[in-house]
mmCIF file of C-alpha atoms in Angstrom:
data_model
loop_
_atom_site.group_PDB
_atom_site.id
_atom_site.type_symbol
_atom_site.label_atom_id
_atom_site.label_comp_id
_atom_site.label_asym_id
_atom_site.label_seq_id
_atom_site.Cartn_x
_atom_site.Cartn_y
_atom_site.Cartn_z
ATOM 1 C CA UNK A 3 -0.119 -0.089 0.127
ATOM 2 C CA UNK A 4 1.197 3.466 -1.031
ATOM 3 C CA UNK A 5 0.627 5.078 2.230
ATOM 4 C CA UNK A 6 2.891 2.653 4.422
ATOM 5 C CA UNK A 7 5.402 3.131 1.373
ATOM 6 C CA UNK A 8 5.306 6.851 2.387
ATOM 7 C CA UNK A 9 5.466 6.406 5.651
ATOM 8 C CA UNK A 10 8.456 4.223 5.762
ATOM 9 C CA UNK A 11 10.238 6.872 3.402
ATOM 10 C CA UNK A 12 9.612 9.619 6.049
ATOM 11 C CA UNK A 13 10.232 7.321 9.072
ATOM 12 C CA UNK A 14 13.672 6.413 7.462
ATOM 13 C CA UNK A 15 14.602 10.026 6.873
ATOM 14 C CA UNK A 16 13.529 10.857 9.915
ATOM 15 C CA UNK A 17 16.024 7.958 11.847
ATOM 16 C CA UNK A 18 18.187 8.858 9.785
ATOM 17 C CA UNK A 19 17.974 12.333 10.850
ATOM 18 C CA UNK A 20 18.134 11.372 14.165
ATOM 19 C CA UNK A 21 21.668 10.253 13.824
ATOM 20 C CA UNK A 22 23.573 12.637 11.453
ATOM 21 C CA UNK A 23 21.236 15.760 11.739
ATOM 22 C CA UNK A 24 23.673 18.560 13.000
ATOM 23 C CA UNK A 25 20.988 20.075 15.097
ATOM 24 C CA UNK A 26 20.333 16.853 16.840
ATOM 25 C CA UNK A 27 22.634 14.628 19.661
ATOM 26 C CA UNK A 28 24.086 11.516 18.308
ATOM 27 C CA UNK A 29 21.467 8.762 18.723
ATOM 28 C CA UNK A 30 22.212 5.201 17.568
ATOM 29 C CA UNK A 31 19.270 3.268 16.236
ATOM 30 C CA UNK A 32 20.578 0.612 19.183
ATOM 31 C CA UNK A 33 19.049 3.368 21.764
ATOM 32 C CA UNK A 34 16.001 3.865 19.009
ATOM 33 C CA UNK A 35 14.723 -0.017 19.605
ATOM 34 C CA UNK A 36 15.030 -0.215 23.036
ATOM 35 C CA UNK A 37 11.194 -1.710 24.615
ATOM 36 C CA UNK A 38 8.850 0.693 25.420
ATOM 37 C CA UNK A 39 7.715 0.992 29.171
ATOM 38 C CA UNK A 40 4.391 -0.897 30.141
ATOM 39 C CA UNK A 41 1.392 0.561 30.377
ATOM 40 C CA UNK A 42 0.970 3.490 31.778
ATOM 41 C CA UNK A 43 -1.315 3.572 34.928
ATOM 42 C CA UNK A 44 -3.456 5.796 34.030
ATOM 43 C CA UNK A 45 -4.742 4.100 31.176
ATOM 44 C CA UNK A 46 -4.111 0.750 32.980
ATOM 45 C CA UNK A 47 -7.106 1.589 35.740
ATOM 46 C CA UNK A 48 -9.453 2.901 33.522
ATOM 47 C CA UNK A 49 -12.849 1.261 32.513
ATOM 48 C CA UNK A 50 -12.791 0.138 29.522
ATOM 49 C CA UNK A 51 -15.215 -2.225 27.758
ATOM 50 C CA UNK A 52 -14.025 -4.595 25.540
ATOM 51 C CA UNK A 53 -16.250 -5.004 22.530
ATOM 52 C CA UNK A 54 -16.104 -6.744 19.275
ATOM 53 C CA UNK A 55 -17.166 -5.232 15.857
ATOM 54 C CA UNK A 56 -17.949 -7.243 12.654
ATOM 55 C CA UNK A 57 -17.332 -5.919 9.582
ATOM 56 C CA UNK A 58 -18.150 -7.985 6.279
ATOM 57 C CA UNK A 59 -17.143 -11.271 7.654
ATOM 58 C CA UNK A 60 -14.475 -10.101 9.631
ATOM 59 C CA UNK A 61 -14.286 -9.634 13.627
ATOM 60 C CA UNK A 62 -12.057 -6.791 15.052
ATOM 61 C CA UNK A 63 -11.805 -5.991 18.952
ATOM 62 C CA UNK A 64 -12.527 -2.128 19.915
ATOM 63 C CA UNK A 65 -11.939 -0.710 23.550
ATOM 64 C CA UNK A 66 -14.721 2.077 24.802
ATOM 65 C CA UNK A 67 -14.740 4.422 27.085
ATOM 66 C CA UNK A 68 -17.282 7.293 27.989
ATOM 67 C CA UNK A 69 -19.967 8.231 28.706
ATOM 68 C CA UNK A 70 -23.153 5.950 27.052
ATOM 69 C CA UNK A 71 -25.422 7.833 24.429
ATOM 70 C CA UNK A 72 -22.936 10.842 24.013
ATOM 71 C CA UNK A 73 -21.399 12.057 20.611
ATOM 72 C CA UNK A 74 -18.831 8.920 19.514
ATOM 73 C CA UNK A 75 -15.015 9.592 18.223
ATOM 74 C CA UNK A 76 -13.071 6.884 17.069
ATOM 75 C CA UNK A 77 -9.471 7.436 18.245
ATOM 76 C CA UNK A 78 -7.299 5.858 15.747
ATOM 77 C CA UNK A 79 -3.426 4.171 17.006
ATOM 78 C CA UNK A 80 0.031 5.240 16.558
ATOM 79 C CA UNK A 81 2.486 2.888 14.586
ATOM 80 C CA UNK A 82 3.128 1.149 17.328
ATOM 81 C CA UNK A 83 -0.499 -0.267 18.028
ATOM 82 C CA UNK A 84 -3.106 -0.252 20.585
ATOM 83 C CA UNK A 85 -1.006 1.026 23.851
ATOM 84 C CA UNK A 86 -1.223 2.724 26.726
ATOM 85 C CA UNK A 87 -0.618 6.350 25.069
ATOM 86 C CA UNK A 88 -3.717 5.855 22.807
ATOM 87 C CA UNK A 89 -5.752 4.706 25.587
ATOM 88 C CA UNK A 90 -4.645 7.726 27.870
ATOM 89 C CA UNK A 91 -5.494 10.332 24.815
ATOM 90 C CA UNK A 92 -8.756 8.097 24.449
ATOM 91 C CA UNK A 93 -9.536 9.028 28.284
ATOM 92 C CA UNK A 94 -9.188 11.904 28.032
ATOM 93 C CA UNK A 95 -11.355 12.508 24.953
ATOM 94 C CA UNK A 96 -13.910 11.217 26.691
ATOM 95 C CA UNK A 97 -13.936 12.989 29.572
ATOM 96 C CA UNK A 98 -13.534 16.649 27.178
ATOM 97 C CA UNK A 99 -16.665 19.218 26.967
ATOM 98 C CA UNK A 100 -19.782 17.743 28.298
ATOM 99 C CA UNK A 101 -18.548 13.952 27.342
ATOM 100 C CA UNK A 102 -17.662 11.640 24.563
ATOM 101 C CA UNK A 103 -17.538 8.042 23.568
ATOM 102 C CA UNK A 104 -14.175 7.063 22.350
ATOM 103 C CA UNK A 105 -14.040 4.058 20.635
ATOM 104 C CA UNK A 106 -10.508 2.390 19.740
ATOM 105 C CA UNK A 107 -10.782 -0.211 17.264
ATOM 106 C CA UNK A 108 -7.227 -2.157 17.091
ATOM 107 C CA UNK A 109 -6.319 -2.318 13.867
ATOM 108 C CA UNK A 110 -2.990 -4.572 14.218
ATOM 109 C CA UNK A 111 -5.743 -7.428 15.572
ATOM 110 C CA UNK A 112 -4.070 -7.655 19.293
ATOM 111 C CA UNK A 113 -0.199 -7.127 18.224
ATOM 112 C CA UNK A 114 1.333 -3.856 19.832
ATOM 113 C CA UNK A 115 5.015 -3.296 18.607
ATOM 114 C CA UNK A 116 8.082 -3.491 21.952
ATOM 115 C CA UNK A 117 10.126 -0.986 19.734
ATOM 116 C CA UNK A 118 10.823 0.993 16.487
ATOM 117 C CA UNK A 119 11.748 -1.812 14.209
ATOM 118 C CA UNK A 120 8.590 -3.765 15.517
ATOM 119 C CA UNK A 121 6.262 -0.661 14.763
ATOM 120 C CA UNK A 122 7.705 -0.323 11.112
ATOM 121 C CA UNK A 123 7.110 -4.116 10.102
ATOM 122 C CA UNK A 124 3.648 -3.888 11.626
ATOM 123 C CA UNK A 125 2.477 -0.473 10.198
ATOM 124 C CA UNK A 126 4.042 -2.090 6.794
ATOM 125 C CA UNK A 127 1.941 -4.805 7.006
ATOM 126 C CA UNK A 128 -1.073 -3.261 7.661
ATOM 127 C CA UNK A 129 -4.003 -3.498 4.887
ATOM 128 C CA UNK A 130 -5.101 0.308 4.554
ATOM 129 C CA UNK A 131 -7.887 0.231 3.157
ATOM 130 C CA UNK A 132 -9.032 -2.901 5.491
ATOM 131 C CA UNK A 133 -8.037 0.138 8.054
ATOM 132 C CA UNK A 134 -10.538 2.237 6.773
ATOM 133 C CA UNK A 135 -13.655 -0.495 6.404
ATOM 134 C CA UNK A 136 -12.881 -1.042 10.277
ATOM 135 C CA UNK A 137 -13.049 2.695 11.120
ATOM 136 C CA UNK A 138 -16.571 2.682 8.958
ATOM 137 C CA UNK A 139 -17.644 -0.052 10.658
ATOM 138 C CA UNK A 140 -16.238 1.847 14.613
ATOM 139 C CA UNK A 141 -18.466 4.808 13.256
ATOM 140 C CA UNK A 142 -21.319 2.699 12.345
ATOM 141 C CA UNK A 143 -21.335 0.611 15.889
ATOM 142 C CA UNK A 144 -20.995 4.036 17.857
ATOM 143 C CA UNK A 145 -24.062 5.685 15.783
ATOM 144 C CA UNK A 146 -26.420 2.195 16.327
ATOM 145 C CA UNK A 147 -25.206 2.798 20.394
ATOM 146 C CA UNK A 148 -26.476 5.520 20.922
ATOM 147 C CA UNK A 149 -24.119 8.303 19.124
ATOM 148 C CA UNK A 150 -25.957 10.577 17.367
ATOM 149 C CA UNK A 151 -22.475 12.234 15.964
ATOM 150 C CA UNK A 152 -19.605 10.350 15.470
ATOM 151 C CA UNK A 153 -16.201 12.259 14.644
ATOM 152 C CA UNK A 154 -12.977 10.179 14.336
ATOM 153 C CA UNK A 155 -8.935 11.246 15.274
ATOM 154 C CA UNK A 156 -5.748 9.322 15.153
ATOM 155 C CA UNK A 157 -2.001 10.068 15.943
ATOM 156 C CA UNK A 158 1.033 9.430 12.974
ATOM 157 C CA UNK A 159 -0.356 6.437 11.130
ATOM 158 C CA UNK A 160 -4.115 6.755 12.593
ATOM 159 C CA UNK A 161 -3.514 10.604 11.761
ATOM 160 C CA UNK A 162 -3.176 9.715 7.966
ATOM 161 C CA UNK A 163 -6.357 7.457 8.057
ATOM 162 C CA UNK A 164 -8.268 9.789 10.330
ATOM 163 C CA UNK A 165 -8.016 12.149 6.995
ATOM 164 C CA UNK A 166 -8.532 9.224 4.846
ATOM 165 C CA UNK A 167 -12.100 8.230 7.001
ATOM 166 C CA UNK A 168 -13.093 12.448 6.489
ATOM 167 C CA UNK A 169 -12.601 11.541 2.725
ATOM 168 C CA UNK A 170 -13.834 7.714 1.876
ATOM 169 C CA UNK A 171 -16.656 7.183 5.241
ATOM 170 C CA UNK A 172 -19.543 9.280 4.755
ATOM 171 C CA UNK A 173 -20.948 8.565 8.298
ATOM 172 C CA UNK A 174 -18.309 10.769 9.533
ATOM 173 C CA UNK A 175 -19.635 13.989 11.161
ATOM 174 C CA UNK A 176 -15.614 15.539 11.887
ATOM 175 C CA UNK A 177 -11.991 14.911 11.636
ATOM 176 C CA UNK A 178 -9.353 16.049 13.777
ATOM 177 C CA UNK A 179 -5.582 14.249 12.797
ATOM 178 C CA UNK A 180 -2.013 14.817 14.106
ATOM 179 C CA UNK A 181 0.794 14.873 12.444
ATOM 180 C CA UNK A 182 -0.036 12.379 9.332
ATOM 181 C CA UNK A 183 -1.350 12.924 6.225
ATOM 182 C CA UNK A 184 -2.105 9.749 3.359
ATOM 183 C CA UNK A 185 -1.161 9.112 0.036
ATOM 184 C CA UNK A 186 -2.892 9.902 -2.505
ATOM 185 C CA UNK A 187 -3.597 6.566 -3.385
ATOM 186 C CA UNK A 188 -5.264 5.846 0.122
ATOM 187 C CA UNK A 189 -7.670 9.753 -0.275
ATOM 188 C CA UNK A 190 -7.614 13.106 -1.970
ATOM 189 C CA UNK A 191 -8.267 15.301 0.726
ATOM 190 C CA UNK A 192 -9.789 17.633 -1.804
ATOM 191 C CA UNK A 193 -12.270 15.494 -1.971
ATOM 192 C CA UNK A 194 -12.962 15.114 1.619
ATOM 193 C CA UNK A 195 -16.615 14.965 2.920
ATOM 194 C CA UNK A 196 -16.169 16.191 6.188
ATOM 195 C CA UNK A 197 -14.920 18.947 8.403
ATOM 196 C CA UNK A 198 -11.233 18.400 8.782
ATOM 197 C CA UNK A 199 -8.941 20.035 11.479
ATOM 198 C CA UNK A 200 -5.183 18.693 11.556
ATOM 199 C CA UNK A 201 -2.483 19.789 13.718
ATOM 200 C CA UNK A 202 1.114 19.375 12.903
ATOM 201 C CA UNK A 203 4.672 20.220 14.943
ATOM 202 C CA UNK A 204 6.883 22.525 13.174
ATOM 203 C CA UNK A 205 10.309 20.489 13.229
ATOM 204 C CA UNK A 206 8.717 17.140 12.467
ATOM 205 C CA UNK A 207 11.224 15.451 10.337
ATOM 206 C CA UNK A 208 8.561 12.959 8.749
ATOM 207 C CA UNK A 209 9.260 14.238 5.313
ATOM 208 C CA UNK A 210 6.292 14.228 2.950
ATOM 209 C CA UNK A 211 3.826 12.800 5.753
ATOM 210 C CA UNK A 212 3.986 15.377 8.994
ATOM 211 C CA UNK A 213 6.570 17.545 8.621
ATOM 212 C CA UNK A 214 5.660 21.338 7.367
ATOM 213 C CA UNK A 215 5.779 20.682 3.339
ATOM 214 C CA UNK A 216 2.976 18.312 4.005
ATOM 215 C CA UNK A 217 0.890 20.151 6.237
ATOM 216 C CA UNK A 218 0.619 23.512 3.724
ATOM 217 C CA UNK A 219 0.017 20.496 0.899
ATOM 218 C CA UNK A 220 -2.640 19.132 2.673
ATOM 219 C CA UNK A 221 -3.678 22.944 3.565
ATOM 220 C CA UNK A 222 -4.216 23.417 -0.095
ATOM 221 C CA UNK A 223 -5.833 20.252 -1.003
ATOM 222 C CA UNK A 224 -8.297 21.254 1.733
ATOM 223 C CA UNK A 225 -9.002 24.352 0.296
ATOM 224 C CA UNK A 226 -10.351 23.381 -2.718
ATOM 225 C CA UNK A 227 -12.607 20.667 -0.898
ATOM 226 C CA UNK A 228 -15.864 23.166 0.249
ATOM 227 C CA UNK A 229 -15.963 21.610 3.620
ATOM 228 C CA UNK A 230 -14.666 23.714 7.166
ATOM 229 C CA UNK A 231 -11.098 23.014 7.581
ATOM 230 C CA UNK A 232 -8.011 24.152 10.052
ATOM 231 C CA UNK A 233 -4.183 23.474 9.499
ATOM 232 C CA UNK A 234 -2.137 24.380 11.939
ATOM 233 C CA UNK A 235 1.898 24.069 12.964
ATOM 234 C CA UNK A 236 2.938 24.107 16.302
ATOM 235 C CA UNK A 237 6.175 26.230 16.741
ATOM 236 C CA UNK A 238 9.128 24.328 18.432
ATOM 237 C CA UNK A 239 7.685 21.056 18.368
ATOM 238 C CA UNK A 240 8.306 17.880 16.656
ATOM 239 C CA UNK A 241 6.598 14.342 15.763
ATOM 240 C CA UNK A 242 4.391 12.820 18.464
ATOM 241 C CA UNK A 243 4.083 16.039 20.500
ATOM 242 C CA UNK A 244 0.849 15.329 21.904
ATOM 243 C CA UNK A 245 2.337 12.442 23.956
ATOM 244 C CA UNK A 246 3.213 13.462 27.316
ATOM 245 C CA UNK A 247 2.885 10.766 29.590
ATOM 246 C CA UNK A 248 6.380 9.578 31.645
ATOM 247 C CA UNK A 249 6.737 6.282 29.435
ATOM 248 C CA UNK A 250 5.640 8.304 26.219
ATOM 249 C CA UNK A 251 8.306 11.080 27.429
ATOM 250 C CA UNK A 252 10.784 8.356 27.734
ATOM 251 C CA UNK A 253 10.172 6.754 24.509
ATOM 252 C CA UNK A 254 10.009 10.053 22.505
ATOM 253 C CA UNK A 255 13.943 10.681 23.906
ATOM 254 C CA UNK A 256 14.846 7.298 22.685
ATOM 255 C CA UNK A 257 13.852 8.615 19.612
ATOM 256 C CA UNK A 258 15.688 11.358 19.812
ATOM 257 C CA UNK A 259 12.244 13.701 20.377
ATOM 258 C CA UNK A 260 13.224 15.930 23.264
ATOM 259 C CA UNK A 261 10.873 18.676 22.467
ATOM 260 C CA UNK A 262 8.249 19.318 25.448
ATOM 261 C CA UNK A 263 5.491 22.232 25.003
ATOM 262 C CA UNK A 264 2.649 21.837 27.329
ATOM 263 C CA UNK A 265 1.009 25.209 25.815
ATOM 264 C CA UNK A 266 0.654 23.599 22.399
ATOM 265 C CA UNK A 267 -0.162 20.380 23.981
ATOM 266 C CA UNK A 268 -2.993 22.601 25.547
ATOM 267 C CA UNK A 269 -3.945 24.661 22.995
ATOM 268 C CA UNK A 270 -3.922 21.611 20.564
ATOM 269 C CA UNK A 271 -6.245 20.042 22.704
ATOM 270 C CA UNK A 272 -8.561 23.495 22.981
ATOM 271 C CA UNK A 273 -8.847 23.764 19.344
ATOM 272 C CA UNK A 274 -9.537 19.744 19.582
ATOM 273 C CA UNK A 275 -12.594 20.658 22.165
ATOM 274 C CA UNK A 276 -14.021 23.555 20.153
ATOM 275 C CA UNK A 277 -13.701 21.432 17.135
ATOM 276 C CA UNK A 278 -15.850 18.496 17.941
ATOM 277 C CA UNK A 279 -17.970 20.290 19.854
ATOM 278 C CA UNK A 280 -18.779 22.346 17.170
ATOM 279 C CA UNK A 281 -19.665 19.754 14.587
ATOM 280 C CA UNK A 282 -20.402 16.932 17.227
ATOM 281 C CA UNK A 283 -22.710 19.010 19.637
ATOM 282 C CA UNK A 284 -21.279 17.568 22.845
ATOM 283 C CA UNK A 285 -24.027 18.378 25.663
#
């Protein structure tokens, strides 16, 4: 799938920059492949409900948290899989505004990467078109189980898929994407049908996928789509700047991502909340 190829090339360029870039400290690959920490305390104690969703002849697991009968938000994983940090995001999202019902579909079918190499392998093996079908089934599940409107959000790989869902899944009512864009072969943002808000870091080095050039290209395509859109670029921030748990910060530092900017994180969440509140009507 072309999207996987795009992210693979971007990841290779990014990993190279962490070891050879003049503005970054040297970070050998052995450090990048260190295992991540165990599940974070917040998400491990959360009252997630594990459900199964059927689409076509496939069944997959999903994790739900938040208010029943509230607007729904499908929360899409990074290349790591359904790990502690995506669960942290889902918990936070469920508590924004008047409350949401957040649902994480398990796109990797139970697999979770322990290091960068495994994460890249899992992402490359993903059936991206099948993942879009998982998203559509997740949106339909929420709407058939009490959510009057449903949005989609995602991070990195999930950010690209969330934008794709705004193009390809007619049931989606709003999208917020973080540092990821789909390949043109997967989805053309100029044909978006749902309102899209997107967030990027100024110093993101995933070239062609989530760097400033990719963000500006996305903005140009959204201008011609006719849907409401916002594209925000955060000064001083790199890739994955929304991941702020102690475990995630340790993992990011192992990848050479040393920036911490809580003001940017808070601003992004504020914009997220306003966007989803506007189009989903959380009350």
